[in-house]
Structures are given as C-alpha cells and as structure tokens.
XYZ file of C-alpha atoms in Angstrom:
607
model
C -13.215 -18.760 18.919
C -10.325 -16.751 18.646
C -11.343 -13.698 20.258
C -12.490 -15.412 23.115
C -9.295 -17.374 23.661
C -7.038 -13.936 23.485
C -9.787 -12.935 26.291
C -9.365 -15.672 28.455
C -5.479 -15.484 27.662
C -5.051 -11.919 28.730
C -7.882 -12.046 31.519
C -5.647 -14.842 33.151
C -2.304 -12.459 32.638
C -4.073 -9.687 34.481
C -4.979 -12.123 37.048
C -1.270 -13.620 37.265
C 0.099 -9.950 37.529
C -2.627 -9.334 40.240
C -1.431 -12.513 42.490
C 1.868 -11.191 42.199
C 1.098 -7.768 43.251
C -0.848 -8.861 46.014
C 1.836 -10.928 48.104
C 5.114 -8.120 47.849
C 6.958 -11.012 49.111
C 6.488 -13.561 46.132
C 9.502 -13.992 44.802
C 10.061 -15.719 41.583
C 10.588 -19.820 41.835
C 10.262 -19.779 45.800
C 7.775 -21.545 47.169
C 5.117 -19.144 49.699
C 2.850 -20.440 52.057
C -0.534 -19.191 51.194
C -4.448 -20.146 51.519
C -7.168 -20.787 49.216
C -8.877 -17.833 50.926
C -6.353 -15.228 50.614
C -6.083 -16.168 46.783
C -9.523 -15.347 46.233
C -9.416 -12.476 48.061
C -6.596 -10.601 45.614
C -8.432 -12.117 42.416
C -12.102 -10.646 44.310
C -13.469 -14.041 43.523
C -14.770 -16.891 45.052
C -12.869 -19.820 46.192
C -14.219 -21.695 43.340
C -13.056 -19.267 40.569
C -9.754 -18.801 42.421
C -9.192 -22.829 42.907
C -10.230 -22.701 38.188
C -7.606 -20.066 38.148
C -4.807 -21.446 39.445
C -5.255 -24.647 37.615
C -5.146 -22.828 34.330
C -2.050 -20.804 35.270
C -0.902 -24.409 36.643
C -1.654 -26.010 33.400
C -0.038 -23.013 30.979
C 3.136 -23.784 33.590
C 3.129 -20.172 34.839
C 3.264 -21.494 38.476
C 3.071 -24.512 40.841
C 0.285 -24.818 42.874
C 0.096 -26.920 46.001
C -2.810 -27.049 47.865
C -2.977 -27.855 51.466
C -4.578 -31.020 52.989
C -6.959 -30.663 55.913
C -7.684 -28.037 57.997
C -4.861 -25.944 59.358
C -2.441 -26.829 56.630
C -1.748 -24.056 54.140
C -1.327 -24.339 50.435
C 1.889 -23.393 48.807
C 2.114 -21.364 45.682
C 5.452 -21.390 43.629
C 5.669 -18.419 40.789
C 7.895 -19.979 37.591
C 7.622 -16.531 36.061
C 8.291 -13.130 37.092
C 5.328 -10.905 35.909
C 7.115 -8.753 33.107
C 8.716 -11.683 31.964
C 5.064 -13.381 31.485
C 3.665 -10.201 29.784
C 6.207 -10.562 26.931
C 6.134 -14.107 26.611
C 2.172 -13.794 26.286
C 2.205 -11.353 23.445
C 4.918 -13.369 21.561
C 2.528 -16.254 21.593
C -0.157 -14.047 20.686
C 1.417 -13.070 17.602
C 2.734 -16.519 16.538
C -0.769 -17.390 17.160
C -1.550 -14.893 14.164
C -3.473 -12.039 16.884
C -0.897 -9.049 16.818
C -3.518 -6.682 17.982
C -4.571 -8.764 20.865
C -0.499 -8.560 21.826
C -0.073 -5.150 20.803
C -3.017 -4.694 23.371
C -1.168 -6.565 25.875
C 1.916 -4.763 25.692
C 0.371 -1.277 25.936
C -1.138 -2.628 29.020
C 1.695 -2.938 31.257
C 4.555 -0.709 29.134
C 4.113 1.721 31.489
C 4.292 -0.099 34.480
C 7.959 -2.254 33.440
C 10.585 0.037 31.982
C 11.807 -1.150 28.541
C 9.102 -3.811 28.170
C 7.976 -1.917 24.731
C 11.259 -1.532 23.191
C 12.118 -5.229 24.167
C 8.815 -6.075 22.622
C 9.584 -3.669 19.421
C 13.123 -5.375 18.858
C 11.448 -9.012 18.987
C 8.836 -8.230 16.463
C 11.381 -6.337 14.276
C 13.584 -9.915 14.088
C 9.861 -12.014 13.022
C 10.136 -9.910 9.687
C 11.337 -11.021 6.259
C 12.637 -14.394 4.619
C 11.552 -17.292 6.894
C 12.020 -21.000 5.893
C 9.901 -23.578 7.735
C 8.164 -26.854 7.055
C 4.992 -28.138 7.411
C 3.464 -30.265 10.347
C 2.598 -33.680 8.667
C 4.030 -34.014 5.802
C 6.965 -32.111 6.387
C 7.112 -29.938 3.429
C 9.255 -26.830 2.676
C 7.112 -23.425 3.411
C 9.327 -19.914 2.170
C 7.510 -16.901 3.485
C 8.172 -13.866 3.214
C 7.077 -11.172 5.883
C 7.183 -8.006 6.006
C 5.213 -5.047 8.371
C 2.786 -2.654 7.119
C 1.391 1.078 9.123
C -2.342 -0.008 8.844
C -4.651 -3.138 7.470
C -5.568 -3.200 3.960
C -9.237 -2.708 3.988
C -9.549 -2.103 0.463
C -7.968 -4.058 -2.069
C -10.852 -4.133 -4.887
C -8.672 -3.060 -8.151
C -11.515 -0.229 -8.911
C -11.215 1.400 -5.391
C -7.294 1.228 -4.806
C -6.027 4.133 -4.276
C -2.290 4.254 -2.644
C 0.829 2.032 -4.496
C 1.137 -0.400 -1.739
C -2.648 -1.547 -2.438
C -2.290 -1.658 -6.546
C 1.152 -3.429 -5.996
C -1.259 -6.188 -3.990
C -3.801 -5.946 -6.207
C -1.096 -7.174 -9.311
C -0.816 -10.515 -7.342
C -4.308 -11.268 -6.792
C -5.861 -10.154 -9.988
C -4.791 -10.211 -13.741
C -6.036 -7.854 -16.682
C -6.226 -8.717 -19.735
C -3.516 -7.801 -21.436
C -0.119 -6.518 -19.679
C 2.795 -4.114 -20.354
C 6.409 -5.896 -21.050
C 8.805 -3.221 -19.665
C 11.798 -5.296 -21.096
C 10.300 -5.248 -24.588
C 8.342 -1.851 -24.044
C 5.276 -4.002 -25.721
C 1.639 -5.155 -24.804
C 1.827 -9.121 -24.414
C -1.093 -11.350 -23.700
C -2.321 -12.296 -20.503
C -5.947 -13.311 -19.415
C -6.981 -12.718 -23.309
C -4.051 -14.592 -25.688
C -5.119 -12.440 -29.050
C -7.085 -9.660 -30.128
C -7.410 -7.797 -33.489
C -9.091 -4.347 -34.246
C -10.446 -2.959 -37.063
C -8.783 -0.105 -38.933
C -10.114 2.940 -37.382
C -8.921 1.265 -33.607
C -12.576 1.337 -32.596
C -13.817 -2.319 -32.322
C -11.554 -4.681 -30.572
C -12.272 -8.227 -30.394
C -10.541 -10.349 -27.475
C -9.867 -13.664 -27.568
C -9.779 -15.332 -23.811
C -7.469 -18.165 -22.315
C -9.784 -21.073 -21.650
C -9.653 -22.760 -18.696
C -8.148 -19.911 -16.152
C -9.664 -20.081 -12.650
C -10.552 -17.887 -9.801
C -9.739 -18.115 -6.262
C -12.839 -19.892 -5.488
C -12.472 -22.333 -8.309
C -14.801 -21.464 -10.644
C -13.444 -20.640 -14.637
C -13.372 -17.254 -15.942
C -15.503 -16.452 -19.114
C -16.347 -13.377 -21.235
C -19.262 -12.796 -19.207
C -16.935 -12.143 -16.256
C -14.784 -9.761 -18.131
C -18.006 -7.833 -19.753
C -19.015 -7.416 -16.123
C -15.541 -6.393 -14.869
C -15.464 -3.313 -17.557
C -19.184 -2.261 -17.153
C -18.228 -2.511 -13.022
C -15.778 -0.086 -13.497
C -17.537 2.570 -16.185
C -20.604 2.925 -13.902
C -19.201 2.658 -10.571
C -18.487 5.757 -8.618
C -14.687 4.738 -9.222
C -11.692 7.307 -9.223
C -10.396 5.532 -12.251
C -13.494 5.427 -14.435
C -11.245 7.774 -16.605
C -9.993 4.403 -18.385
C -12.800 3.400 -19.672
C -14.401 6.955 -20.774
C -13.936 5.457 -24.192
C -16.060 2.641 -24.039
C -19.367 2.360 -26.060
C -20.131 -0.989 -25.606
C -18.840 -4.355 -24.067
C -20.430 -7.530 -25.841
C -19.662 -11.116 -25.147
C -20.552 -13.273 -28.321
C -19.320 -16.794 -26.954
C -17.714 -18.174 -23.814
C -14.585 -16.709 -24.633
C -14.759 -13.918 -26.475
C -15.585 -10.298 -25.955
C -16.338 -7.532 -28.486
C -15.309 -3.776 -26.962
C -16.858 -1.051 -29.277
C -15.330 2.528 -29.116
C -16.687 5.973 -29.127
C -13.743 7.168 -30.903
C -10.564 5.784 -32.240
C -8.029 4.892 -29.136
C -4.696 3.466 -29.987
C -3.978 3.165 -26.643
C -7.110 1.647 -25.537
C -4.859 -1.804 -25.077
C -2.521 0.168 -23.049
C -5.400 0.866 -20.442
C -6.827 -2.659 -20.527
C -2.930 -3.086 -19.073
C -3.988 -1.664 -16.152
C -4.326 -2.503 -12.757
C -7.503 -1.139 -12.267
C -9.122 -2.999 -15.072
C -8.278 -6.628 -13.647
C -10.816 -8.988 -14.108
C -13.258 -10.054 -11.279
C -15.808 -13.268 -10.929
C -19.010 -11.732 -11.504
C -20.429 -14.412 -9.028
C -18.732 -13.926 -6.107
C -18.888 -10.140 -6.342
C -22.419 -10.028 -6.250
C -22.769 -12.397 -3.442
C -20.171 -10.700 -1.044
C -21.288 -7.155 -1.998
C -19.077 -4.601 0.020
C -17.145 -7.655 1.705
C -15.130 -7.881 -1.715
C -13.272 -5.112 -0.915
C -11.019 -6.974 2.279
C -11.909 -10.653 0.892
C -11.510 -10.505 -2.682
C -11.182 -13.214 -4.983
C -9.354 -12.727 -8.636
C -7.053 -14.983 -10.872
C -3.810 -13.934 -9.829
C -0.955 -15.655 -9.053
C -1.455 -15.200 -5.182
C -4.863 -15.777 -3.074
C -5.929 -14.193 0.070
C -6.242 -16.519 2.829
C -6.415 -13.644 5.748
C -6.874 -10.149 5.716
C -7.958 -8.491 9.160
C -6.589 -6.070 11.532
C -3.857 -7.870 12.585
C -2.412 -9.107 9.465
C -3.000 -9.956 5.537
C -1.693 -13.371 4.332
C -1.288 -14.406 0.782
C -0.609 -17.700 -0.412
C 0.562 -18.759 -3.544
C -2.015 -19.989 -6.315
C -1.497 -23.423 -7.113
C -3.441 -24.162 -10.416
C -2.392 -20.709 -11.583
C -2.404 -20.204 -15.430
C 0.785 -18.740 -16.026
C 2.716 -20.967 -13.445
C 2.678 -21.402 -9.637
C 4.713 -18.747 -7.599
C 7.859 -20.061 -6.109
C 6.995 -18.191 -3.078
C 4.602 -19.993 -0.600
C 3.112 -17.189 1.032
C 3.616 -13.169 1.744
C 2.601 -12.245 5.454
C 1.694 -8.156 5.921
C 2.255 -7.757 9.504
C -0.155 -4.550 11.026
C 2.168 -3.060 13.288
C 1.863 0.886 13.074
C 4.193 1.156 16.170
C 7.131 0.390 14.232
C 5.863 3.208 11.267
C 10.179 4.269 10.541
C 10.218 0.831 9.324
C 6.566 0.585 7.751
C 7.550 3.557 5.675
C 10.087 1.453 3.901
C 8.530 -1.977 4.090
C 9.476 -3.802 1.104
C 12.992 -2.679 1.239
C 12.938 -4.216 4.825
C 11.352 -7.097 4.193
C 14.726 -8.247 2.420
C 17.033 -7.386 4.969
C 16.103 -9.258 8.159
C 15.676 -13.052 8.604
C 13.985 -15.049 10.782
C 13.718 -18.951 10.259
C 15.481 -22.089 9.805
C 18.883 -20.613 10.948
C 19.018 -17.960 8.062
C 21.904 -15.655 9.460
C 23.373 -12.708 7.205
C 26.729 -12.894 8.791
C 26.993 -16.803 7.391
C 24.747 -16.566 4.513
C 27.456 -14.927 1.938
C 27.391 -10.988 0.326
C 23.679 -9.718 0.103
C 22.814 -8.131 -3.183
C 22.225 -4.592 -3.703
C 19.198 -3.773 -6.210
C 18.494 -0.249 -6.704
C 16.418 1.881 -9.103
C 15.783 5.758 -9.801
C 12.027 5.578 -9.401
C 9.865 7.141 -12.439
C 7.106 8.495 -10.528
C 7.733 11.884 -8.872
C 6.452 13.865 -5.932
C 5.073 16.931 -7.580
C 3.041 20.176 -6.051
C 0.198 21.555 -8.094
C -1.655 25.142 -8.420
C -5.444 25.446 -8.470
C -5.667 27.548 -11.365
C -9.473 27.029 -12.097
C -10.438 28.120 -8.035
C -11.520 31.638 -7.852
C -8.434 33.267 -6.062
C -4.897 34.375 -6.552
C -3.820 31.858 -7.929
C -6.361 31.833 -10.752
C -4.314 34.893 -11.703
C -1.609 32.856 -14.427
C 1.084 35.787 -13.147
C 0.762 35.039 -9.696
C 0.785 31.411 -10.355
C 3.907 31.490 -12.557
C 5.363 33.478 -9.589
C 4.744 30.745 -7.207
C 5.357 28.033 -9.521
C 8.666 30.182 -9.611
C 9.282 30.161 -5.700
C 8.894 26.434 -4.958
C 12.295 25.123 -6.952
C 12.597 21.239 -6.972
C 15.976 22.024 -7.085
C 15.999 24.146 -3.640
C 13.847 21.645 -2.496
C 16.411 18.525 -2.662
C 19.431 20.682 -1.413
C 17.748 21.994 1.549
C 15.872 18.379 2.449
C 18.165 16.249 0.611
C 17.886 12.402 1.536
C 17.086 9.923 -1.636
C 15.204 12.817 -3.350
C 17.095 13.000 -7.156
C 16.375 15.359 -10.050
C 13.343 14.789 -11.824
C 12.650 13.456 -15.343
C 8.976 13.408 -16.291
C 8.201 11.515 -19.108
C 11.924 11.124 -20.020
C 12.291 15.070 -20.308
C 14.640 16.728 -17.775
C 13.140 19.512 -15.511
C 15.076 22.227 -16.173
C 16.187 24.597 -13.308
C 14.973 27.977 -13.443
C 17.548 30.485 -13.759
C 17.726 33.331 -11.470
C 16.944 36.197 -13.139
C 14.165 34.283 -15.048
C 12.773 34.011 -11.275
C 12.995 37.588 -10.402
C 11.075 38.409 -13.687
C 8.089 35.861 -12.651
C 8.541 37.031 -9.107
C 8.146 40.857 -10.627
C 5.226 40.171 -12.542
C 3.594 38.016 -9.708
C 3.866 41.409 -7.621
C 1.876 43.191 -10.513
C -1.270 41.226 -9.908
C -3.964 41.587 -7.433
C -2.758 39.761 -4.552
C -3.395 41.378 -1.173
C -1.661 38.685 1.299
C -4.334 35.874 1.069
C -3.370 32.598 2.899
C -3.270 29.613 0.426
C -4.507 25.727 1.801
C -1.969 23.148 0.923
C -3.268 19.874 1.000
C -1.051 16.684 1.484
C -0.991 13.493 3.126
C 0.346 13.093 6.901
C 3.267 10.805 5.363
C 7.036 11.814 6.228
C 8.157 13.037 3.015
C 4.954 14.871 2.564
C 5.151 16.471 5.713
C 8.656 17.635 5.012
C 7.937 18.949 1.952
C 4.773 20.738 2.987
C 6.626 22.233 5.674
C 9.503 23.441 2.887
C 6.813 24.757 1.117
C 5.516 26.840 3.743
C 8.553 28.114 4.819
C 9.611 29.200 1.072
C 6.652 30.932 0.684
C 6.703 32.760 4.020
C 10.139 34.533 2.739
C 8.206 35.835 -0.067
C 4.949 36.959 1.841
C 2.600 34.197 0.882
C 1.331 32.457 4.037
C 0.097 29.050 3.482
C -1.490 26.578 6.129
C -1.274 23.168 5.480
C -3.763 20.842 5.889
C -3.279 16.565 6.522
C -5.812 14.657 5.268
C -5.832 10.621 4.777
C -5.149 9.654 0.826
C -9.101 8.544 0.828
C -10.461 11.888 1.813
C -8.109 13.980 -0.753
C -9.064 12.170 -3.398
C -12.549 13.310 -2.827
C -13.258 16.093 -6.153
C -14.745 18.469 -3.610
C -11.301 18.960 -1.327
C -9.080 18.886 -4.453
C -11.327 21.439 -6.097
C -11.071 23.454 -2.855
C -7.427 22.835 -2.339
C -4.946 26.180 -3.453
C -1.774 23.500 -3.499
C -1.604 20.238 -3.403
C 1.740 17.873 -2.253
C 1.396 14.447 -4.494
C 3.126 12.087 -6.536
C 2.635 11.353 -9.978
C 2.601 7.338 -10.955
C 4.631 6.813 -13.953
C 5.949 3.545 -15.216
C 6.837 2.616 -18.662
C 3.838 2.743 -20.088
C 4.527 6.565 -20.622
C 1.331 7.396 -22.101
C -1.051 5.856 -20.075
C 0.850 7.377 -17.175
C 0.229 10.979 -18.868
C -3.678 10.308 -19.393
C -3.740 9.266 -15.804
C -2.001 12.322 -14.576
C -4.668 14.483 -16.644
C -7.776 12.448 -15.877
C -7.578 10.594 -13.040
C -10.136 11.876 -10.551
C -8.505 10.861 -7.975
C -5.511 13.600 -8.824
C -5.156 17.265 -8.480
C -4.198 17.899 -12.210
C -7.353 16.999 -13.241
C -9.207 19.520 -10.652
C -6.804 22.390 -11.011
C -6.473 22.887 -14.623
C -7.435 26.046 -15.509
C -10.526 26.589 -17.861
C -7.745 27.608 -20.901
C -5.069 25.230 -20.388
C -8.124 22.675 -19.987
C -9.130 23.086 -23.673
C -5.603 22.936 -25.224
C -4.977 19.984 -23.128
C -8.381 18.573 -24.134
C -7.799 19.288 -28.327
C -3.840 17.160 -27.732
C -5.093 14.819 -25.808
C -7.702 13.308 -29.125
C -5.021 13.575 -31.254
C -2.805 11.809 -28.999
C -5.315 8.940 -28.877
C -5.520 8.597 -32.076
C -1.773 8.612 -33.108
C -0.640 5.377 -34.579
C 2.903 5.746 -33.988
C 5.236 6.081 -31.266
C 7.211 8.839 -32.279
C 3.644 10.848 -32.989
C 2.381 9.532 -29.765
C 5.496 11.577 -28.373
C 5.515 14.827 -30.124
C 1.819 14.726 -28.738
C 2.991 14.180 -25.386
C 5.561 17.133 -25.443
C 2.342 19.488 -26.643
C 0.448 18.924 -23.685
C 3.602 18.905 -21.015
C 4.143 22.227 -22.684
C 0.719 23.308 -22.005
C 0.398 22.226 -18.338
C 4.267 24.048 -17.736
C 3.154 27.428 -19.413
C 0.004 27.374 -17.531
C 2.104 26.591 -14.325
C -0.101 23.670 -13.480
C 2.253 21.700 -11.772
C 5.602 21.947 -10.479
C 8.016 18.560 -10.211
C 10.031 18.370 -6.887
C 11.835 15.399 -7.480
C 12.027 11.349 -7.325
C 13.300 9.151 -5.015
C 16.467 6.464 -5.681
C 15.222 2.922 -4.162
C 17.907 1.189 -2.930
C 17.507 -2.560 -1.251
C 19.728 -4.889 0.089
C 18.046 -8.756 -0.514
C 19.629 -11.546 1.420
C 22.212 -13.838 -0.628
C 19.382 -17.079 -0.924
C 16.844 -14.848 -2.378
C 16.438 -14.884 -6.287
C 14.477 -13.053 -8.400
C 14.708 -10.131 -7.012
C 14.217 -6.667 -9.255
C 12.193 -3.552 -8.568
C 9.716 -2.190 -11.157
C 9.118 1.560 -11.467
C 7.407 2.329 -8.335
C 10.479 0.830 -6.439
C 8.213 -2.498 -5.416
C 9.196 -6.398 -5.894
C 7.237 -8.691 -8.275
C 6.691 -11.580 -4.737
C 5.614 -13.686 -7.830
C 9.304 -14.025 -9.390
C 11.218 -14.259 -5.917
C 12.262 -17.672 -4.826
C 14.503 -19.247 -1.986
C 17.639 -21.521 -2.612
C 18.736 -23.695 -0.523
C-alpha cells in the first residue's frame, strides 16, 4: 500500500508541474480563467480524469479549483504553490512518511530543471539527523531516537555473514553470545550462559544457560537453540568458520545446558564464544525465513528490528530484555548515499546535529568531546604464497621496505596516528636499513612485472592505494589498483590472486582472539598470502598459543608469531585512526569501544 501511494503521490506532482508548465502565465496564488477542456488537454486526459485530478490536488491544498457554471462560463484555477516549492515539500513528506527513496527519486527528477533544489533538499535532510525527542500520539509518551545516515541498506545483518564493522556493531544490539569480553576488567563475564566449568585439559566445556531469555519473536531460548547456532556456523560456507575449527562436538543434555567437546585443548575457546559472530539465533525462525534472515533477523539482543529496507533500518529497543531495557527508544539508519562525506563518519555525526523538541546546541550547554586512538589498523599485505615476484622473500622485504607507514601519514596525514599492533610499537625503518632491503630486492629476479592491489572503493582506501602506487612508481614497480566491494574481496579466489592488498585489521581488547582472526579469518588477506614457510612456523605457535594457560605465556606466544609474519614481510602496518566525537550536552552514556563505535544500548537522554 505504500508503494502505490508514493505512485499516486509523485504521479499527481508530475501532473501539478505539467499544469503549471502548460499555462506560462500561471502565476502563483492568482486566480486564471481556464476550462475543463484545456485542463485535460495539458494532463492528455479526459475530462473525467482531469475533473479526479484537480480534486486531489484540491484536497492535498496544492490549488483552488473553481469550476464554472453553465455553458460559456469558465472555471478558475488558483495555484497555492509554485512548482519547485511543491517538489520539495513532497519529498519532505515522503521521508517523514518513512519512503526516502521514493523522495530521493523525486528530487532527482526535477534537480536539474530548478537550480539549487538538491542542495536545499541535501541541507534539510542533513538537519533530520541525530538526537530527536518526541512523544507518542495517544498516550503521549516520551520517544528519544536517535538517527543517523548510512551510504547503502544493510542487507545482511546475520552474525555468520557480517562482514564490514558497521554491520557487526548492529549485529551486538540485536544478538547476544554467550559469554562476553569486559574491556574494563580485561575478563570473560557471563551473558546468555551465567556459568561454565571445563575440565583440566580445556577440552570439554559445559555451559550453563540463563532461563527464561527471549527472542524477538517471543519465544525462550534453550540449549537446543545454541547447539544449532554453533553447528550453523561450523558447516556453513561462513568467512568466520575459523572460530569454531576447534569444535568436536556440541551436545545439549537438558533445556539449559550444553556440552562443547574439543579436538584439542583451547584456552581461549571462551574468548571466541565472545564473539560476535557466534551470537545465538532461534533455530525456529531461521529455518522458516531461510535467506530472509539475513535483512529480518530475529536474536535476543537488547534492540529489535522493526524495519530494514532500502530506505531505512529502524531498531527499537527490547522491552522484556534480560539484562535490562535500553534507555534509548529506537536507532533510525537513514539510506542516503548522496550525502556519502557524512555517511563516512556516521556515528560521529549522529551526535552532533539535533532535530526535535527544540534541542538547539547554541542553548543546550558545552557538548562533550569523547575521543579514542582506535586499536584496529589499516594495514597492506604481500602475497607471498602467489607464484610471482613477490614470492621472492628479497623482493618482498624490499617492498615491504618501500611502503613506510610512517611516509604514509606525513604525506596523507589527516587522523591517521602511529601504529601499535597488539600493544607493540611499529618501529620505523631506518634509512640505510632500507637501502640494504632495497639492494637486495634489486638482486632478485624481477623484470618490471605490474603488481594488482586490491582495496575497497572507500576514501581512505583510495588514498592510500593511490600512495601506494605512486611510492612504488619512484622505485620502478608499477602497480594497478583494483576496487572491488568488501563482499567480493573477501572471496578466497581474489585474495589468493591479489599481489597487495589495502585492509584493516580488527583488534579490540581481546588481543588474542584479534591475532587468531588476523591469521585465520577467511575473509582476510593474511590468511591467503602467507607464504608456505612462514605458514608452518605460524601454524607450530599458534597450538602452543592455544594451549597456554597464562597470560603472560599467551603473550610471549603472540610476539613469536608477530615475529614470524614481520620477517617473512607478510604484512606491513600503515597506521590507525584517532576518533574524535562531539555528543550533545543531554546525551549520557556516551563512550566509544575500540573500533571507534557507540554502545546505542548505554546512551540515554536527560531532560
């Protein structure tokens, strides 16, 4: 129904705009003689249609229609609106009817036609976004929303197929895993399951669920929904199956509780449970909406989806949810790829406009800076295991050589900072240590080959492709770069065929975990370009990193295998990014977690 009433809506602009058009002398709010029969003849229609017409436009109050009484006496038509001024009122009540593509639509009808109707347009939707306080026809009740715009819908948001930040950040507030990471207490804390207990060796883990915890669509979560979840995700054709490579069996011996049998000892295996991709799903409802899960999906989380089409995605806050009902009412995802400067940096922007009950920064107090120097880093790798130059560990060390983070930030500069990964400082390369890889890079057998780079078509990966290609060029290495959308890189045949690759690496606190995902996610370069050597040193740290009971082992372990991956010029950081946000004074609750994003769960509104 409302597809066909944005139809009718901008069928009946077109015609308005056509009326106008037709008579050059209609002027705005002066009444003009006209006849039935000359109407119908600018709307090619019959007299009928035209007499419908005008009765609509009459009844939307777009014009005054007065038609004449007996024969001889002409009808008078009054215009209330000049045509531009219609356009742009139409697609603002398109979008406050929740259809932003039917107004986007509208607007790229006629911005040609009316000078400045677009920009106009882009600075009204620009002042819908962020905190918005309203209340509730009927009962009158207090709604806080925020809103915010995104550069495309969010298709997929099933935690096994989530590839891109923006989608796992979603994913956190529709879904829960079983067990979380505390970054304030650097621990594992319960979550959907409340205990668990393993045996010595860290290969059987029994998990005791919450009773009582509901899904979306009402029905309570058991162990039999949590065997299925894990199973899902070990034989699905998922990028993150790497997390549950461990897995022997899942058993569920009651209602709520699960037995998860090990291949080998895993003293991280709780860490991985932590993560997003292992969230818990109804069993039920999967199976009944098959491939529809992916846009409509249905989880325990603290947020539900309500929407979630092209035009917009609409979350709304949980109310029976186990660990407490948001504060936030609902989070509104505006599609509006026009405005992509802003998209790029939609959460940051989210919290500095207002729209709403009179919500003014000038008479709302100081707004509070947050900021945070973001853990994951924007890294380019080397395919050492393709057949090529770069296969050749001399040549790679001499390109791992050229492309200096360090370079990199001074020439490009922006938010990019110095990189830490894992907590260890990338050190700089010192010059005459570069003209001795840059020596022995000459010694090898490379004859001028071009080299693909892969990357995304994203700003920042653009501009440091482009760096990269430059750099190179001074040295004699031509590269061509290749954009490809995140879902088609993280296909195993492009990375494989990939020489570079721009990314970023996601690490949080769970240090560890973020290592293991770096090596054997699927989805990542790393775990493609490896070559065949550094692939069985990594392999041969990697168990005895699993099975290290302590921290400060677990550490030493993860120094072996950075050491590995740097001496076989694997990878080579660039840098990562300082988030910086400025949240409006009645917003609370605000902090950023590693990948610069807010928690929507924690924020609430004063009054």
């Amino acid at each position: 129904m409302r597809e066909e009433s944005v139809v009718v809506s901008m069928q009946l602009v077109e015609q308005y705009v056509r009326l106008f058009a037709g008579r050059p002398n209609l002027k705005q709010g002066t009444p003009a003689d006209i006849s039935l029969a000359e109407v119908a003849d600018i709307l090619y229609c019959t007299h009928r249609n035209a007499t419908l017409t005008l009765k609509k436009m009459q009844n939307q109050g777009w014009l005054h229609w007065q038609p004449g009484r007996g024969r001889g006496n002409r009808s008078v038509l009054t215009c209330l609106l000049a045509p531009d001024d219609l356009v742009f009122t139409v697609a603002k009540e398109l979008v406050q009817k929740g259809d932003i593509q039917g107004s986007r639509q509208l607007i790229g009808q006629y911005q040609q036609e009316w000078q400045g109707l677009e920009e106009d347009y882009s600075r009204w939707m620009s002042s819908q976004f962020g905190l918005s306080v309203s209340r509730e026809k009927g009962n009158g009740e207090r709604v806080d929303t925020l809103r915010f715009f995104v550069s495309g819908p969010f298709r997929i948001l099933d935690p096994i197929r989530v590839l891109l930040r923006s989608q796992t950040h979603l994913v956190k507030h529709i879904f829960d895993t079983l067990v979380r990471f505390d970054p304030a207490t650097r621990t594992i804390v319960g979550q959907l399951a409340f205990f668990w207990e393993s045996d010595e060796l860290g290969k059987e883990w029994t998990l005791y669920l919450r009773k009582g915890v509901l899904f979306h669509h009402g029905r309570q979560m058991n162990a039999e929904d949590v065997c299925y979840s894990l199973l899902r995700l070990m034989e699905a054709p998922s990028r993150h199956r790497w997390l549950t490579h461990s897995i022997q069996s899942v058993q569920a011996i009651e209602d709520h509780i699960v037995i998860v049998t090990l291949q080998q000892p895993n003293h991280l295996f709780l860490h991985a449970l932590s993560k997003e991709y292992v969230s818990i799903v109804p069993k039920d409802y999967v199976v009944q909406m098959g491939e529809g899960f992916a846009a409509r999906p249905v989880g325990t989380g603290p947020f539900k989806v309500i929407r979630n089409d092209d035009s917009m995605l609409v979350l709304e806050a949980f109310q029976p949810y186990f660990a407490g009902r948001p504060f936030l009412d609902r989070v509104e995802l505006w599609c509006v790829p026009e405005l992509q400067d802003e998209a790029e940096t939609n959460h940051l922007q989210l919290l500095r406009c207002t729209t709403g009950a009179g919500i003014v920064p000038e008479q709302d107090g100081v707004w509070n800076g947050v900021s945070r120097h973001e853990q994951s880093f924007q890294y380019v790798s080397l395919n050492g295991a393709k057949p090529g130059p770069l296969h050749d560990l001399s040549f790679r060390a001499a390109v791992a050589a050229i492309l200096s983070g360090e370079a990199l930030r001074a020439d490009l500069k922006g938010s990019r900072q110095p990189v830490e990964a894992w907590g260890e400082a990338v050190p700089f390369l010192p010059e005459e240590e570069m003209s001795a890889f840059l020596k022995n890079g000459k010694d090898c057998d490379y004859s001028g080959e071009k080299l693909l780079l892969y990357t995304y078509p994203d700003l920042d990966h653009v501009e440091d492709a482009m760096w990269i290609q430059a750099r190179c060029a001074q040295y004699g290495i031509p590269i061509e770069i290749v954009y490809v959308d995140p879902e088609e890189l993280a296909q195993s045949a492009m990375l494989r065929e990939a020489d570079l690759i721009v990314d970023s690496a996601n690490v949080d606190e769970r240090l560890e975990l973020s290592l293991l995902e770096f090596v054997y996610a699927e989805a990542l370069s790393i775990h493609h370009h490896v070559d065949e050597q550094g692939r069985k040193k990594v392999e041969k740290q990697m168990k005895s990193l699993l099975e290290a009971k302590t921290k400060t082992d677990r550490e030493d372990e993860m120094k072996k295998i950075l050491a590995i991956l740097q001496k076989r010029h694997t990878f080579v950081p660039l840098y990562s990014n300082r988030i910086e946000m400025q949240a409006h004074p009645r917003l609370s609750g605000i902090s950023l977690d590693a990948y610069g994003w807010v928690d929507f769960s924690r924020v609430f509104v004063r009054a």
